[in-house]
Amino acid sequence: MAYFSGRVHSISFRGDNDFFILKMQLDESNHKIVSVLGDVPGIGVQIGTWFGFEAEWGEHPKFGMQLKILKAPIFKSGFDLETVRGLLAGEGVPSTVIKALEQAFGETLPQVISDPSRLTTVSGISLALATDIAEKWQAAVTYIHTL
C-alpha cells in the first residue's frame, strides 16, 4: 500500500455508495493519467477534484494497470483551498457561495471557514448562511477524520 495524490481528469463510472472509476492525473508521476477505482466518500468527487489516497497497483486483464483505492480521502498536509472547495461542494454549498468566499479570503479560506463571524464579512453571506457553512465544514472534517 502506498500514498498517492492527484486531480480527477475524468469520471468513467460513478456507482452507488461513492464507488468510482476515475482517470486521475497523479502529482508524483510527471502528472501521468492513470485509472483509479474504489470508494471515495465525503468529498463530492467531480472533474478537477484533488485528493490523496492509499492504494495498490493491480492489473486488470481487459483494462490494464490501475490503482485500487484502499483508503480515501487522505489529506496528509491539512486542508488547502482546493480541498475546502471540494468538501464544501460535497456538502451542498452552492458554487456561487464558494466562489464568493474564495474571492474574499483567497488562500486563507481554510483558516477562516469554521468562523461564521468572519464569513459574514462577505457580501451576501448572512449569519444563518455562515453558520450553516461552518457546520457543514465541521461535519465534513469530522467525517474525514473518522475514515
Short mmCIF file of N, CA and C in Angstrom, two decimals:
data_model
loop_
_atom_site.label_atom_id
_atom_site.label_comp_id
_atom_site.label_asym_id
_atom_site.label_seq_id
_atom_site.Cartn_x
_atom_site.Cartn_y
_atom_site.Cartn_z
N MET A 1 0.85 -1.17 0.00
CA MET A 1 0.00 0.00 0.00
C MET A 1 0.89 1.23 0.00
N ALA A 2 0.54 2.21 -0.83
CA ALA A 2 1.31 3.44 -0.94
C ALA A 2 0.37 4.64 -0.99
N TYR A 3 0.94 5.82 -0.70
CA TYR A 3 0.17 7.06 -0.76
C TYR A 3 0.30 7.67 -2.15
N PHE A 4 -0.82 8.12 -2.70
CA PHE A 4 -0.87 8.82 -3.98
C PHE A 4 -1.75 10.05 -3.81
N SER A 5 -1.57 11.02 -4.68
CA SER A 5 -2.48 12.17 -4.72
C SER A 5 -2.55 12.65 -6.16
N GLY A 6 -3.65 13.32 -6.44
CA GLY A 6 -3.80 13.84 -7.79
C GLY A 6 -5.16 14.46 -8.00
N ARG A 7 -5.38 14.86 -9.24
CA ARG A 7 -6.60 15.56 -9.62
C ARG A 7 -7.41 14.68 -10.57
N VAL A 8 -8.73 14.67 -10.39
CA VAL A 8 -9.61 13.89 -11.25
C VAL A 8 -9.61 14.51 -12.65
N HIS A 9 -9.22 13.71 -13.63
CA HIS A 9 -9.19 14.14 -15.02
C HIS A 9 -10.53 13.84 -15.70
N SER A 10 -11.09 12.64 -15.41
CA SER A 10 -12.40 12.28 -15.93
C SER A 10 -13.00 11.20 -15.04
N ILE A 11 -14.33 11.07 -15.13
CA ILE A 11 -15.06 10.07 -14.36
C ILE A 11 -15.62 9.05 -15.34
N SER A 12 -15.09 7.82 -15.26
CA SER A 12 -15.56 6.76 -16.15
C SER A 12 -16.82 6.10 -15.63
N PHE A 13 -16.94 6.02 -14.30
CA PHE A 13 -18.10 5.38 -13.68
C PHE A 13 -18.31 5.95 -12.29
N ARG A 14 -19.55 6.25 -11.98
CA ARG A 14 -19.95 6.71 -10.64
C ARG A 14 -21.04 5.77 -10.16
N GLY A 15 -20.72 4.95 -9.16
CA GLY A 15 -21.67 3.98 -8.66
C GLY A 15 -22.35 4.45 -7.39
N ASP A 16 -23.13 3.58 -6.83
CA ASP A 16 -23.77 3.85 -5.55
C ASP A 16 -22.72 3.84 -4.45
N ASN A 17 -23.01 4.50 -3.35
CA ASN A 17 -22.15 4.49 -2.17
C ASN A 17 -20.74 5.00 -2.44
N ASP A 18 -20.60 6.00 -3.30
CA ASP A 18 -19.33 6.68 -3.54
C ASP A 18 -18.26 5.81 -4.19
N PHE A 19 -18.64 4.79 -4.95
CA PHE A 19 -17.67 4.00 -5.71
C PHE A 19 -17.45 4.68 -7.06
N PHE A 20 -16.17 4.80 -7.45
CA PHE A 20 -15.82 5.49 -8.69
C PHE A 20 -14.79 4.70 -9.48
N ILE A 21 -14.83 4.86 -10.78
CA ILE A 21 -13.71 4.53 -11.65
C ILE A 21 -13.31 5.85 -12.29
N LEU A 22 -12.10 6.27 -12.02
CA LEU A 22 -11.63 7.60 -12.40
C LEU A 22 -10.38 7.52 -13.26
N LYS A 23 -10.17 8.53 -14.04
CA LYS A 23 -8.87 8.80 -14.65
C LYS A 23 -8.33 9.98 -13.85
N MET A 24 -7.14 9.78 -13.27
CA MET A 24 -6.55 10.82 -12.42
C MET A 24 -5.16 11.18 -12.92
N GLN A 25 -4.85 12.46 -12.78
CA GLN A 25 -3.52 12.96 -13.09
C GLN A 25 -2.77 13.00 -11.76
N LEU A 26 -1.84 12.06 -11.58
CA LEU A 26 -1.13 11.94 -10.31
C LEU A 26 -0.07 13.02 -10.15
N ASP A 27 0.10 13.48 -8.92
CA ASP A 27 1.06 14.54 -8.62
C ASP A 27 2.51 14.09 -8.77
N GLU A 28 2.81 12.89 -8.32
CA GLU A 28 4.19 12.46 -8.21
C GLU A 28 4.72 11.64 -9.38
N SER A 29 4.00 11.57 -10.47
CA SER A 29 4.45 10.73 -11.59
C SER A 29 4.45 11.52 -12.89
N ASN A 30 5.08 12.69 -12.85
CA ASN A 30 5.10 13.56 -14.04
C ASN A 30 3.70 13.81 -14.58
N HIS A 31 2.74 13.84 -13.67
CA HIS A 31 1.35 14.13 -13.99
C HIS A 31 0.76 13.14 -14.99
N LYS A 32 1.23 11.89 -14.92
CA LYS A 32 0.70 10.83 -15.76
C LYS A 32 -0.77 10.57 -15.40
N ILE A 33 -1.60 10.30 -16.39
CA ILE A 33 -3.00 9.99 -16.15
C ILE A 33 -3.15 8.47 -16.03
N VAL A 34 -3.74 8.04 -14.91
CA VAL A 34 -3.89 6.61 -14.63
C VAL A 34 -5.33 6.31 -14.23
N SER A 35 -5.70 5.04 -14.34
CA SER A 35 -7.01 4.59 -13.89
C SER A 35 -6.96 4.33 -12.39
N VAL A 36 -7.98 4.81 -11.69
CA VAL A 36 -8.08 4.66 -10.25
C VAL A 36 -9.51 4.21 -9.95
N LEU A 37 -9.66 3.17 -9.12
CA LEU A 37 -11.00 2.74 -8.79
C LEU A 37 -11.12 2.44 -7.30
N GLY A 38 -12.31 2.74 -6.77
CA GLY A 38 -12.59 2.46 -5.38
C GLY A 38 -13.54 3.48 -4.78
N ASP A 39 -13.73 3.36 -3.47
CA ASP A 39 -14.64 4.24 -2.74
C ASP A 39 -13.95 5.53 -2.35
N VAL A 40 -14.62 6.65 -2.62
CA VAL A 40 -14.12 7.97 -2.25
C VAL A 40 -15.27 8.72 -1.59
N PRO A 41 -15.52 8.45 -0.30
CA PRO A 41 -16.66 9.07 0.37
C PRO A 41 -16.39 10.50 0.85
N GLY A 42 -17.44 11.28 0.86
CA GLY A 42 -17.44 12.54 1.59
C GLY A 42 -16.86 13.77 0.94
N ILE A 43 -16.37 13.71 -0.30
CA ILE A 43 -15.76 14.93 -0.84
C ILE A 43 -16.39 15.42 -2.14
N GLY A 44 -17.47 14.83 -2.59
CA GLY A 44 -18.13 15.33 -3.79
C GLY A 44 -17.23 15.27 -5.01
N VAL A 45 -16.77 14.09 -5.38
CA VAL A 45 -15.84 13.91 -6.49
C VAL A 45 -16.45 14.45 -7.78
N GLN A 46 -15.67 15.27 -8.47
CA GLN A 46 -16.04 15.79 -9.77
C GLN A 46 -14.76 16.05 -10.54
N ILE A 47 -14.87 16.34 -11.83
CA ILE A 47 -13.68 16.63 -12.62
C ILE A 47 -12.99 17.84 -11.99
N GLY A 48 -11.69 17.70 -11.76
CA GLY A 48 -10.90 18.77 -11.14
C GLY A 48 -10.69 18.60 -9.65
N THR A 49 -11.42 17.69 -9.00
CA THR A 49 -11.25 17.48 -7.56
C THR A 49 -9.87 16.88 -7.29
N TRP A 50 -9.18 17.43 -6.29
CA TRP A 50 -7.90 16.89 -5.86
C TRP A 50 -8.10 16.16 -4.54
N PHE A 51 -7.46 15.01 -4.40
CA PHE A 51 -7.46 14.31 -3.11
C PHE A 51 -6.30 13.32 -3.05
N GLY A 52 -5.95 12.96 -1.83
CA GLY A 52 -4.94 11.94 -1.59
C GLY A 52 -5.61 10.64 -1.21
N PHE A 53 -4.89 9.53 -1.42
CA PHE A 53 -5.47 8.23 -1.12
C PHE A 53 -4.36 7.19 -0.98
N GLU A 54 -4.68 6.12 -0.29
CA GLU A 54 -3.79 4.96 -0.21
C GLU A 54 -4.33 3.93 -1.19
N ALA A 55 -3.42 3.31 -1.95
CA ALA A 55 -3.83 2.37 -2.98
C ALA A 55 -2.71 1.40 -3.29
N GLU A 56 -3.07 0.40 -4.05
CA GLU A 56 -2.05 -0.52 -4.56
C GLU A 56 -2.31 -0.76 -6.04
N TRP A 57 -1.21 -1.00 -6.75
CA TRP A 57 -1.30 -1.26 -8.18
C TRP A 57 -1.81 -2.66 -8.43
N GLY A 58 -2.61 -2.79 -9.46
CA GLY A 58 -3.08 -4.09 -9.90
C GLY A 58 -3.25 -4.06 -11.41
N GLU A 59 -3.32 -5.24 -12.00
CA GLU A 59 -3.52 -5.29 -13.44
C GLU A 59 -4.82 -6.01 -13.76
N HIS A 60 -5.69 -5.30 -14.44
CA HIS A 60 -6.96 -5.87 -14.88
C HIS A 60 -6.71 -6.50 -16.25
N PRO A 61 -7.24 -7.72 -16.50
CA PRO A 61 -6.98 -8.39 -17.77
C PRO A 61 -7.42 -7.59 -19.00
N LYS A 62 -8.49 -6.83 -18.86
CA LYS A 62 -9.00 -6.07 -20.01
C LYS A 62 -8.52 -4.62 -20.00
N PHE A 63 -8.44 -3.98 -18.81
CA PHE A 63 -8.17 -2.55 -18.74
C PHE A 63 -6.74 -2.20 -18.35
N GLY A 64 -5.91 -3.18 -18.06
CA GLY A 64 -4.50 -2.92 -17.79
C GLY A 64 -4.23 -2.45 -16.36
N MET A 65 -3.11 -1.75 -16.20
CA MET A 65 -2.66 -1.30 -14.88
C MET A 65 -3.61 -0.23 -14.32
N GLN A 66 -3.93 -0.38 -13.04
CA GLN A 66 -4.80 0.57 -12.38
C GLN A 66 -4.52 0.56 -10.88
N LEU A 67 -4.88 1.65 -10.25
CA LEU A 67 -4.75 1.75 -8.80
C LEU A 67 -6.07 1.41 -8.15
N LYS A 68 -6.02 0.51 -7.17
CA LYS A 68 -7.20 0.16 -6.39
C LYS A 68 -7.11 0.88 -5.06
N ILE A 69 -8.06 1.79 -4.82
CA ILE A 69 -8.07 2.59 -3.59
C ILE A 69 -8.37 1.69 -2.39
N LEU A 70 -7.55 1.82 -1.37
CA LEU A 70 -7.75 1.11 -0.12
C LEU A 70 -8.33 2.03 0.95
N LYS A 71 -7.95 3.33 0.89
CA LYS A 71 -8.45 4.31 1.84
C LYS A 71 -8.43 5.69 1.19
N ALA A 72 -9.57 6.37 1.25
CA ALA A 72 -9.65 7.72 0.67
C ALA A 72 -10.82 8.45 1.31
N PRO A 73 -10.78 9.72 1.36
CA PRO A 73 -9.65 10.59 1.04
C PRO A 73 -8.66 10.66 2.21
N ILE A 74 -7.43 11.01 1.90
CA ILE A 74 -6.40 11.24 2.91
C ILE A 74 -5.79 12.60 2.61
N PHE A 75 -5.70 13.41 3.62
CA PHE A 75 -5.10 14.74 3.47
C PHE A 75 -3.91 14.82 4.41
N LYS A 76 -2.73 14.55 3.87
CA LYS A 76 -1.52 14.49 4.70
C LYS A 76 -1.10 15.84 5.25
N SER A 77 -1.32 16.89 4.52
CA SER A 77 -0.78 18.19 4.94
C SER A 77 -1.88 19.19 5.29
N GLY A 78 -2.99 18.70 5.79
CA GLY A 78 -4.06 19.61 6.16
C GLY A 78 -4.93 19.95 4.97
N PHE A 79 -5.69 21.00 5.12
CA PHE A 79 -6.66 21.37 4.11
C PHE A 79 -6.20 22.63 3.37
N ASP A 80 -6.11 22.54 2.06
CA ASP A 80 -5.79 23.69 1.24
C ASP A 80 -7.06 24.19 0.57
N LEU A 81 -6.92 25.22 -0.23
CA LEU A 81 -8.09 25.83 -0.87
C LEU A 81 -8.84 24.84 -1.75
N GLU A 82 -8.12 24.01 -2.50
CA GLU A 82 -8.76 23.01 -3.35
C GLU A 82 -9.59 22.03 -2.53
N THR A 83 -9.03 21.61 -1.40
CA THR A 83 -9.73 20.67 -0.53
C THR A 83 -10.98 21.30 0.05
N VAL A 84 -10.86 22.54 0.51
CA VAL A 84 -12.02 23.25 1.06
C VAL A 84 -13.11 23.34 0.01
N ARG A 85 -12.74 23.71 -1.20
CA ARG A 85 -13.71 23.82 -2.30
C ARG A 85 -14.43 22.49 -2.51
N GLY A 86 -13.69 21.41 -2.60
CA GLY A 86 -14.28 20.10 -2.84
C GLY A 86 -15.18 19.64 -1.71
N LEU A 87 -14.74 19.87 -0.48
CA LEU A 87 -15.55 19.44 0.67
C LEU A 87 -16.83 20.25 0.78
N LEU A 88 -16.75 21.56 0.57
CA LEU A 88 -17.96 22.39 0.64
C LEU A 88 -18.94 22.01 -0.47
N ALA A 89 -18.42 21.78 -1.68
CA ALA A 89 -19.30 21.35 -2.78
C ALA A 89 -19.95 20.02 -2.44
N GLY A 90 -19.18 19.11 -1.86
CA GLY A 90 -19.71 17.82 -1.47
C GLY A 90 -20.77 17.91 -0.40
N GLU A 91 -20.74 18.97 0.39
CA GLU A 91 -21.73 19.19 1.44
C GLU A 91 -22.92 20.01 0.94
N GLY A 92 -22.92 20.35 -0.34
CA GLY A 92 -24.08 21.04 -0.92
C GLY A 92 -24.04 22.55 -0.86
N VAL A 93 -22.89 23.14 -0.54
CA VAL A 93 -22.79 24.60 -0.56
C VAL A 93 -22.76 25.05 -2.02
N PRO A 94 -23.62 25.99 -2.40
CA PRO A 94 -23.69 26.42 -3.80
C PRO A 94 -22.34 26.95 -4.32
N SER A 95 -22.05 26.68 -5.58
CA SER A 95 -20.77 27.10 -6.16
C SER A 95 -20.61 28.62 -6.14
N THR A 96 -21.71 29.37 -6.26
CA THR A 96 -21.60 30.83 -6.21
C THR A 96 -21.14 31.31 -4.84
N VAL A 97 -21.58 30.63 -3.79
CA VAL A 97 -21.17 30.98 -2.43
C VAL A 97 -19.70 30.62 -2.24
N ILE A 98 -19.30 29.45 -2.72
CA ILE A 98 -17.90 29.03 -2.60
C ILE A 98 -16.99 30.03 -3.32
N LYS A 99 -17.39 30.45 -4.52
CA LYS A 99 -16.59 31.43 -5.28
C LYS A 99 -16.48 32.75 -4.55
N ALA A 100 -17.59 33.21 -3.94
CA ALA A 100 -17.56 34.47 -3.19
C ALA A 100 -16.60 34.36 -2.00
N LEU A 101 -16.62 33.22 -1.32
CA LEU A 101 -15.71 33.01 -0.19
C LEU A 101 -14.26 32.97 -0.66
N GLU A 102 -14.00 32.31 -1.78
CA GLU A 102 -12.65 32.25 -2.34
C GLU A 102 -12.15 33.65 -2.71
N GLN A 103 -13.02 34.44 -3.33
CA GLN A 103 -12.62 35.79 -3.72
C GLN A 103 -12.32 36.65 -2.50
N ALA A 104 -13.08 36.46 -1.44
CA ALA A 104 -12.90 37.28 -0.25
C ALA A 104 -11.66 36.87 0.57
N PHE A 105 -11.42 35.56 0.67
CA PHE A 105 -10.38 35.09 1.59
C PHE A 105 -9.18 34.46 0.91
N GLY A 106 -9.31 34.11 -0.37
CA GLY A 106 -8.19 33.52 -1.09
C GLY A 106 -7.63 32.30 -0.38
N GLU A 107 -6.31 32.23 -0.31
CA GLU A 107 -5.62 31.07 0.29
C GLU A 107 -5.84 30.96 1.79
N THR A 108 -6.40 31.98 2.43
CA THR A 108 -6.65 31.91 3.88
C THR A 108 -8.00 31.27 4.20
N LEU A 109 -8.79 30.94 3.19
CA LEU A 109 -10.11 30.34 3.43
C LEU A 109 -10.06 29.13 4.36
N PRO A 110 -9.08 28.21 4.21
CA PRO A 110 -9.05 27.07 5.14
C PRO A 110 -8.93 27.47 6.61
N GLN A 111 -8.33 28.61 6.89
CA GLN A 111 -8.17 29.05 8.27
C GLN A 111 -9.42 29.75 8.83
N VAL A 112 -10.28 30.28 7.97
CA VAL A 112 -11.43 31.04 8.46
C VAL A 112 -12.78 30.36 8.25
N ILE A 113 -12.80 29.24 7.53
CA ILE A 113 -14.06 28.62 7.13
C ILE A 113 -14.92 28.19 8.31
N SER A 114 -14.33 27.92 9.45
CA SER A 114 -15.11 27.47 10.61
C SER A 114 -15.57 28.62 11.50
N ASP A 115 -15.34 29.85 11.09
CA ASP A 115 -15.69 31.02 11.90
C ASP A 115 -16.81 31.83 11.22
N PRO A 116 -18.08 31.59 11.62
CA PRO A 116 -19.20 32.29 10.97
C PRO A 116 -19.07 33.82 11.00
N SER A 117 -18.51 34.37 12.06
CA SER A 117 -18.40 35.83 12.12
C SER A 117 -17.48 36.36 11.03
N ARG A 118 -16.44 35.62 10.67
CA ARG A 118 -15.56 36.03 9.58
C ARG A 118 -16.27 35.88 8.23
N LEU A 119 -17.06 34.81 8.09
CA LEU A 119 -17.74 34.57 6.81
C LEU A 119 -18.77 35.64 6.52
N THR A 120 -19.39 36.20 7.57
CA THR A 120 -20.42 37.23 7.36
C THR A 120 -19.84 38.54 6.84
N THR A 121 -18.52 38.68 6.81
CA THR A 121 -17.92 39.90 6.25
C THR A 121 -18.00 39.90 4.72
N VAL A 122 -18.40 38.77 4.14
CA VAL A 122 -18.55 38.67 2.69
C VAL A 122 -19.96 39.11 2.32
N SER A 123 -20.05 39.99 1.35
CA SER A 123 -21.34 40.49 0.89
C SER A 123 -22.25 39.34 0.49
N GLY A 124 -23.48 39.35 1.02
CA GLY A 124 -24.46 38.33 0.69
C GLY A 124 -24.45 37.12 1.60
N ILE A 125 -23.50 37.03 2.52
CA ILE A 125 -23.43 35.90 3.44
C ILE A 125 -24.03 36.33 4.78
N SER A 126 -25.24 35.84 5.06
CA SER A 126 -25.90 36.16 6.32
C SER A 126 -25.32 35.30 7.45
N LEU A 127 -25.65 35.65 8.67
CA LEU A 127 -25.19 34.86 9.81
C LEU A 127 -25.73 33.43 9.72
N ALA A 128 -26.99 33.28 9.30
CA ALA A 128 -27.58 31.94 9.18
C ALA A 128 -26.83 31.12 8.13
N LEU A 129 -26.53 31.72 6.99
CA LEU A 129 -25.79 31.00 5.95
C LEU A 129 -24.37 30.70 6.41
N ALA A 130 -23.72 31.66 7.04
CA ALA A 130 -22.36 31.46 7.54
C ALA A 130 -22.31 30.33 8.56
N THR A 131 -23.30 30.29 9.44
CA THR A 131 -23.36 29.22 10.44
C THR A 131 -23.57 27.87 9.77
N ASP A 132 -24.44 27.83 8.76
CA ASP A 132 -24.68 26.60 8.01
C ASP A 132 -23.41 26.12 7.32
N ILE A 133 -22.67 27.03 6.70
CA ILE A 133 -21.42 26.68 6.03
C ILE A 133 -20.42 26.13 7.04
N ALA A 134 -20.26 26.82 8.16
CA ALA A 134 -19.31 26.37 9.19
C ALA A 134 -19.69 25.00 9.73
N GLU A 135 -20.98 24.76 9.92
CA GLU A 135 -21.44 23.46 10.42
C GLU A 135 -21.20 22.36 9.37
N LYS A 136 -21.45 22.67 8.10
CA LYS A 136 -21.20 21.70 7.04
C LYS A 136 -19.70 21.39 6.94
N TRP A 137 -18.88 22.42 7.07
CA TRP A 137 -17.43 22.23 7.06
C TRP A 137 -17.01 21.30 8.19
N GLN A 138 -17.50 21.58 9.39
CA GLN A 138 -17.15 20.77 10.54
C GLN A 138 -17.61 19.33 10.35
N ALA A 139 -18.80 19.14 9.80
CA ALA A 139 -19.31 17.77 9.56
C ALA A 139 -18.40 17.04 8.58
N ALA A 140 -17.98 17.71 7.52
CA ALA A 140 -17.10 17.09 6.52
C ALA A 140 -15.75 16.72 7.12
N VAL A 141 -15.17 17.63 7.90
CA VAL A 141 -13.88 17.37 8.53
C VAL A 141 -13.98 16.23 9.52
N THR A 142 -15.04 16.24 10.32
CA THR A 142 -15.24 15.17 11.29
C THR A 142 -15.37 13.82 10.58
N TYR A 143 -16.12 13.79 9.50
CA TYR A 143 -16.31 12.57 8.73
C TYR A 143 -14.96 12.06 8.20
N ILE A 144 -14.17 12.95 7.64
CA ILE A 144 -12.88 12.55 7.07
C ILE A 144 -11.96 12.00 8.16
N HIS A 145 -11.98 12.60 9.33
CA HIS A 145 -11.11 12.13 10.41
C HIS A 145 -11.55 10.78 10.96
N THR A 146 -12.78 10.36 10.67
CA THR A 146 -13.23 9.04 11.14
C THR A 146 -12.87 7.94 10.14
N LEU A 147 -12.44 8.32 8.94
CA LEU A 147 -12.11 7.31 7.92
C LEU A 147 -10.83 6.57 8.27
#
